[in-house]
XYZ file of C-alpha atoms in Angstrom:
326
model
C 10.147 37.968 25.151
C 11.539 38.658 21.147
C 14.533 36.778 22.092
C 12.960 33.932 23.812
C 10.525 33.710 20.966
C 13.791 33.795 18.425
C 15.572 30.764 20.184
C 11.657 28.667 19.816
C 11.880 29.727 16.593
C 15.826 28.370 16.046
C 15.144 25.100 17.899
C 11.896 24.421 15.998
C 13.920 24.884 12.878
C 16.969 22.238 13.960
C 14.299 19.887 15.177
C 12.439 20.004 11.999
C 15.406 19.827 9.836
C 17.061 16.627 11.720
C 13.340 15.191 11.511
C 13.664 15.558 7.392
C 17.348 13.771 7.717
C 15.804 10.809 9.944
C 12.395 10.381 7.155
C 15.260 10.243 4.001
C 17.504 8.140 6.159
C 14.520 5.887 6.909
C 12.892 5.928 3.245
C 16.385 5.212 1.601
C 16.491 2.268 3.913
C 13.213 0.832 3.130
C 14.001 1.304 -0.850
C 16.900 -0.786 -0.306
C 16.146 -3.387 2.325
C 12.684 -4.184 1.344
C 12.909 -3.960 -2.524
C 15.858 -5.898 -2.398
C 14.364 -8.847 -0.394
C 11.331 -8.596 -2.326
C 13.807 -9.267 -5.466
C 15.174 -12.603 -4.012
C 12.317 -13.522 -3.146
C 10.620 -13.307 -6.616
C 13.665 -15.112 -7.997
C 13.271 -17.846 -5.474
C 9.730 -18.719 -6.086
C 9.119 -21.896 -7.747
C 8.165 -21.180 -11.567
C 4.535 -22.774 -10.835
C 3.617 -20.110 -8.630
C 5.224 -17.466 -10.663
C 3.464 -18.398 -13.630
C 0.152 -18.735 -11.418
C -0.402 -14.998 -11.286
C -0.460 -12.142 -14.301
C 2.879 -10.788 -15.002
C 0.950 -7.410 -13.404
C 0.595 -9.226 -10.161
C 4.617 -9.041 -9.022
C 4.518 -5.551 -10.894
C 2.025 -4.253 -7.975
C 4.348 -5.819 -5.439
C 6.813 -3.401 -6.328
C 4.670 -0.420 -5.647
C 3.516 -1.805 -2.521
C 6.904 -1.400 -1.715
C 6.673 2.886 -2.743
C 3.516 2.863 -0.803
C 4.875 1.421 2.308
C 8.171 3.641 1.722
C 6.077 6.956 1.556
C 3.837 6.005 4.414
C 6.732 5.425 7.084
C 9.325 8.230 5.745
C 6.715 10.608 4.515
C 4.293 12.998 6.192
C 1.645 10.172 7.294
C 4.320 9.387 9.265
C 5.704 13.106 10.852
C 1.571 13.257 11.791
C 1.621 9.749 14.169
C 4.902 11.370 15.782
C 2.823 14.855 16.311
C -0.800 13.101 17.876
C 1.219 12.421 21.340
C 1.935 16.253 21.267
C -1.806 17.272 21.511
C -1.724 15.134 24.796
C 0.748 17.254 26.409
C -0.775 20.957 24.505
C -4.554 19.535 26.427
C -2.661 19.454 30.048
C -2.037 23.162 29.583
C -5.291 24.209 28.217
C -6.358 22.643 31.396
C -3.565 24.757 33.547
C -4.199 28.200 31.642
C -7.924 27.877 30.583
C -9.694 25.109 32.718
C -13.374 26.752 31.600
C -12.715 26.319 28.445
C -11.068 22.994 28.636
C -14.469 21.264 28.047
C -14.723 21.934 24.757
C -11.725 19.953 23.698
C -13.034 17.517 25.738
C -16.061 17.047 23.546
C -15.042 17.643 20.332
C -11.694 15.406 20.273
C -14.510 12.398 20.799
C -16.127 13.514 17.595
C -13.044 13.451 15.740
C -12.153 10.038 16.635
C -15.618 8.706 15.436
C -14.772 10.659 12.448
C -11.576 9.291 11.774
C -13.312 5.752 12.592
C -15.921 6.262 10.020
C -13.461 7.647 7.105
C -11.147 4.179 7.934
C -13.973 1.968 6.964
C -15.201 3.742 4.376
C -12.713 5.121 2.385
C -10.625 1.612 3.105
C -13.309 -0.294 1.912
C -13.655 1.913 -1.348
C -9.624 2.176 -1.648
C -9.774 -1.682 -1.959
C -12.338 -1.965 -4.934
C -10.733 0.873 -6.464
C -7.197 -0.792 -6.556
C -8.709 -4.245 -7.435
C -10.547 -2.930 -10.413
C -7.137 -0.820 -11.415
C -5.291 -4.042 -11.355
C -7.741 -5.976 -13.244
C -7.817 -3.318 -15.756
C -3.355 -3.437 -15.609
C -3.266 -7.559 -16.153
C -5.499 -7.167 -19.352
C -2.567 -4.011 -21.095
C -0.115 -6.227 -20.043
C -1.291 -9.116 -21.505
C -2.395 -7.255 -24.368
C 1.608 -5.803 -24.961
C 2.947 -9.484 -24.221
C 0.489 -10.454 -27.010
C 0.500 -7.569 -29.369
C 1.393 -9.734 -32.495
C -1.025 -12.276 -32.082
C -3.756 -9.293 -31.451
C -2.760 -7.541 -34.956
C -2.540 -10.469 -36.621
C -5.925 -11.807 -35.775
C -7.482 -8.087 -35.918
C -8.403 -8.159 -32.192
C -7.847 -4.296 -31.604
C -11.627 -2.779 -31.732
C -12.399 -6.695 -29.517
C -9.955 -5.869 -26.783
C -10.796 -1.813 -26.620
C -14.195 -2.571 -25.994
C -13.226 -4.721 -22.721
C -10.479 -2.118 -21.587
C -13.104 0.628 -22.033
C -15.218 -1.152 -19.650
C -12.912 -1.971 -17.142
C -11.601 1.622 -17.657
C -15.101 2.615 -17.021
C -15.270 0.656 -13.902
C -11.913 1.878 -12.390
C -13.000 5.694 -12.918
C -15.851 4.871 -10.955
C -14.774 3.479 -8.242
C -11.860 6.491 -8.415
C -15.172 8.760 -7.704
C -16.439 6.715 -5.227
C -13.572 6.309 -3.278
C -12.822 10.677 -3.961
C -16.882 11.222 -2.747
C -15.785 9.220 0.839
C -13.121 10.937 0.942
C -13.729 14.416 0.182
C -17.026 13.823 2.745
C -14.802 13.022 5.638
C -12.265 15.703 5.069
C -14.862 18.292 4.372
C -16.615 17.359 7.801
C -13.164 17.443 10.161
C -12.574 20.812 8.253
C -15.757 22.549 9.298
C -15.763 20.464 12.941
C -12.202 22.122 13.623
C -13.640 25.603 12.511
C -16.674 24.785 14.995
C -14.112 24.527 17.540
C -12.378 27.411 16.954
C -16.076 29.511 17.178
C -17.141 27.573 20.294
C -13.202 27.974 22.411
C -13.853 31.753 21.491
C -17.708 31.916 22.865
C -17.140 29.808 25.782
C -13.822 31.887 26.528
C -15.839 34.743 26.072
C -18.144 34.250 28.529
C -15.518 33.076 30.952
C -13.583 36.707 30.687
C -16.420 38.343 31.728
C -17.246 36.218 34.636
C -13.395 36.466 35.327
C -12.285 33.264 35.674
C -10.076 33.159 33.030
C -7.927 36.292 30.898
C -7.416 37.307 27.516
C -4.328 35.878 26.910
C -5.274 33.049 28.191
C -8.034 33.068 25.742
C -5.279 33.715 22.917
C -2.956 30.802 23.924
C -5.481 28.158 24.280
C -6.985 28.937 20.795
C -2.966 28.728 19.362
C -2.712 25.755 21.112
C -6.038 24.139 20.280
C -5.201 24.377 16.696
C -2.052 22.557 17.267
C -4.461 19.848 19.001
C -7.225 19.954 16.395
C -4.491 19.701 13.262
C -3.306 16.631 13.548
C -6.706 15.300 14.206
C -8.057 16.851 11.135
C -5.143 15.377 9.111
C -5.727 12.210 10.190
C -8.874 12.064 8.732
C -7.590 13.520 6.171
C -4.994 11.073 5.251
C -6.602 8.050 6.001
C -6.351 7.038 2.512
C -2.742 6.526 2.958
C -3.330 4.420 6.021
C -5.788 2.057 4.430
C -2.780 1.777 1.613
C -0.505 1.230 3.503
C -2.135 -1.240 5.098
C -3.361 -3.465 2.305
C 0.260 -2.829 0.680
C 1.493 -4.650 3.778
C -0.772 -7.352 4.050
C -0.124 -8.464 0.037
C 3.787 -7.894 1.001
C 3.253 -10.269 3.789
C 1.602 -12.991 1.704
C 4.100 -12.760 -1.246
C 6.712 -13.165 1.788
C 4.735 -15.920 3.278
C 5.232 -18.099 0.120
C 7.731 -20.840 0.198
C 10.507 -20.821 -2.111
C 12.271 -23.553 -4.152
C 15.588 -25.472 -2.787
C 18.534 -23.108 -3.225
C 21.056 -25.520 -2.968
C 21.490 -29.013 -3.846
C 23.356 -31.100 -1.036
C 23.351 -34.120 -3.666
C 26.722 -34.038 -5.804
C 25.815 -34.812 -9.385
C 28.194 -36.050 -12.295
C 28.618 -34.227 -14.867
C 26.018 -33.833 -17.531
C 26.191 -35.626 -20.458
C 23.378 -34.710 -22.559
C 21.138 -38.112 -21.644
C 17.912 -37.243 -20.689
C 15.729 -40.154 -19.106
C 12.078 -39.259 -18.190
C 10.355 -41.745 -17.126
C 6.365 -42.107 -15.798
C 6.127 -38.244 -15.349
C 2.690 -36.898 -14.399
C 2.138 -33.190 -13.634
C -0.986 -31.377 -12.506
C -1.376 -27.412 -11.089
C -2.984 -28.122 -8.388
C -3.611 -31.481 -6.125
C -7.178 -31.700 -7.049
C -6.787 -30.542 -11.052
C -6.870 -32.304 -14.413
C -3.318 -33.780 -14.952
C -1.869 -32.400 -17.729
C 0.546 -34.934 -18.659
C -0.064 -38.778 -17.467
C 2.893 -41.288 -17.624
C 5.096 -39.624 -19.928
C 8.331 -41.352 -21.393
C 11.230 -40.101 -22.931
C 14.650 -40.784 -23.846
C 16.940 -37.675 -25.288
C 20.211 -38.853 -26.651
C 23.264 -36.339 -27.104
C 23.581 -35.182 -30.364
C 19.867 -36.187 -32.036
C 17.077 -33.398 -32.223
C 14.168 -34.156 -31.113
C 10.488 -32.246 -32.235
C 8.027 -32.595 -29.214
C 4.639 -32.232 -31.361
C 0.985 -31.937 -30.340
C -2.181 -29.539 -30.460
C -2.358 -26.737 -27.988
C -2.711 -27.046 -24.344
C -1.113 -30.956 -24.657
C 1.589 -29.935 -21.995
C 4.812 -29.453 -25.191
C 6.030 -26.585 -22.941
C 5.509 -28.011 -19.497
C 7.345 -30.794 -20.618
C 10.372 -29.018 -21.800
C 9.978 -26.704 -18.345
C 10.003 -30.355 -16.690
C 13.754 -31.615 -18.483
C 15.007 -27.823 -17.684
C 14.524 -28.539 -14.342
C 11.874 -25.458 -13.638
C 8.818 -27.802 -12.465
């Protein structure tokens, strides 16, 4: 018995070992792969829609792309490839301890509603947390792209009042979220301690009615905690689910958007230095306020040429326009 129980030991210790080479393999793939498409893909939007979100925005995208990595090669992961397991651990509770099979068969319900519950809730409150972190991001880095303007106009004590409140707002939802969370876990916990008191009763009570032994008793409670763990942890670690989750839904829609021409089937001659714009208009968005209305302009090589007017006239757009960006 020593020496079988040696070789269990040995395989379970190959088998978890070539399970940590597979998660690095897989995590090291994902870093590449997915961070590298996400790059090109960044690079191939058209500046419009680039300049259409904060600079914080394609920031985020990137650790979407650490959430998603952690979820698939990290222990979120090892628990979806250990729920099949408690399948196969319930058929032999059933062989060695059918009176006390029962039990399992009405708590593992409960945990499921559990784990049902905590998904809503703490995916819900996961959201408004990371929403009121990113608003509070976009306004730092605006502030740092800004930072002269802001001590030259004396805006410091201004813009510390607004990050204080949006600081404010992402602690609080923090708690929120940590309150759902903690309520869930703290409820599987004492549910899989319930468990253990109720296999022992009920096993009890079998024993001395003799329909079942001892050791029966004493496998099916080593074997119900390898059925109730996983469950427990799943509740547990539904946070990283619902993560994972939204990470892949804003991956998908940054994905989804459609990129500029990358190459140019049209053979040009070779650039001179005339510029010819003629009846340009240019608007954001099909239904906005154009921002420049039948613009013309003629750039000869060698002049200069000072494009002048108050702020928000469309000076920059216009250059963007001649540089080829818009």
């Amino acid at each position: 018995m020593l020496i079988g129980i040696m070789i269990v030991f040995a395989f379970d210790y190959i088998l978890r070992n070539a399970r940590s080479r597979m998660m690095q393999r897989a995590a090291l793939e994902i870093d590449v792969k997915v961070g590298q498409a996400l790059y090109d893909k960044i690079m191939a939007l058209p500046m419009s829609e680039l300049e259409s979100r904060p600079s914080a925005y394609w920031q985020a995208l990137f650790r979407d792309v650490e959430t998603v990595k952690n979820t698939l090669s990290g222990p979120t992961a090892i628990l979806m490839a250990d729920l099949p397991f408690a399948v196969l651990f319930l058929g032999l509770i059933l062989v060695m301890a059918t009176p006390i099979a029962w039990v399992l068969a009405v708590i593992l319900p409960a945990f499921v509603i559990i784990r049902w519950r905590s998904a809503k809730a703490v995916g819900s409150a996961s959201d408004s947390e990371r929403k009121s972190g990113f608003v509070r991001d976009t306004l730092m880095s605006e502030f740092i792209s800004g930072r002269s303007t802001v001590r030259a106009l004396a805006l410091d004590e201004d813009i510390k009042s607004i990050w204080e409140a949006r600081q404010a707002e992402t602690i609080e939802r923090s708690m929120i979220r940590g309150k759902q969370a903690h309520k869930y876990v703290n409820l599987g916990a004492g549910l899989a301690s319930f468990t253990t008191v109720a296999m022992t009763c009920v096993g009890a009570l079998a024993i001395i009615d003799l329909q079942m032994t001892i050791g029966a008793l004493i496998a099916s409670n080593m074997l119900s905690n390898r059925i109730i763990g996983p469950f427990n942890q799943l509740v547990g670690s539904w946070r990283a689910y619902a993560r994972f989750k939204q990470a892949v839904g804003r991956l998908s829609q940054a994905f989804a958007l459609i990129e500029e021409r990358k190459e140019i089937c049209i053979a040009h001659d070779r650039t001179r230095g005339n510029i010819s714009i003629e009846n340009v208009r240019f608007q954001y968005a099909q239904d906005g306020v154009a921002i420049l209305e039948n613009v013309r302009l003629k750039v000869r090589p060698g002049g200069m040429v000072a494009i002048v007017g108050p702020n928000g006239c469309g000076k920059s757009i216009l250059v963007k326009i001649m540089q080829g960006l818009y």
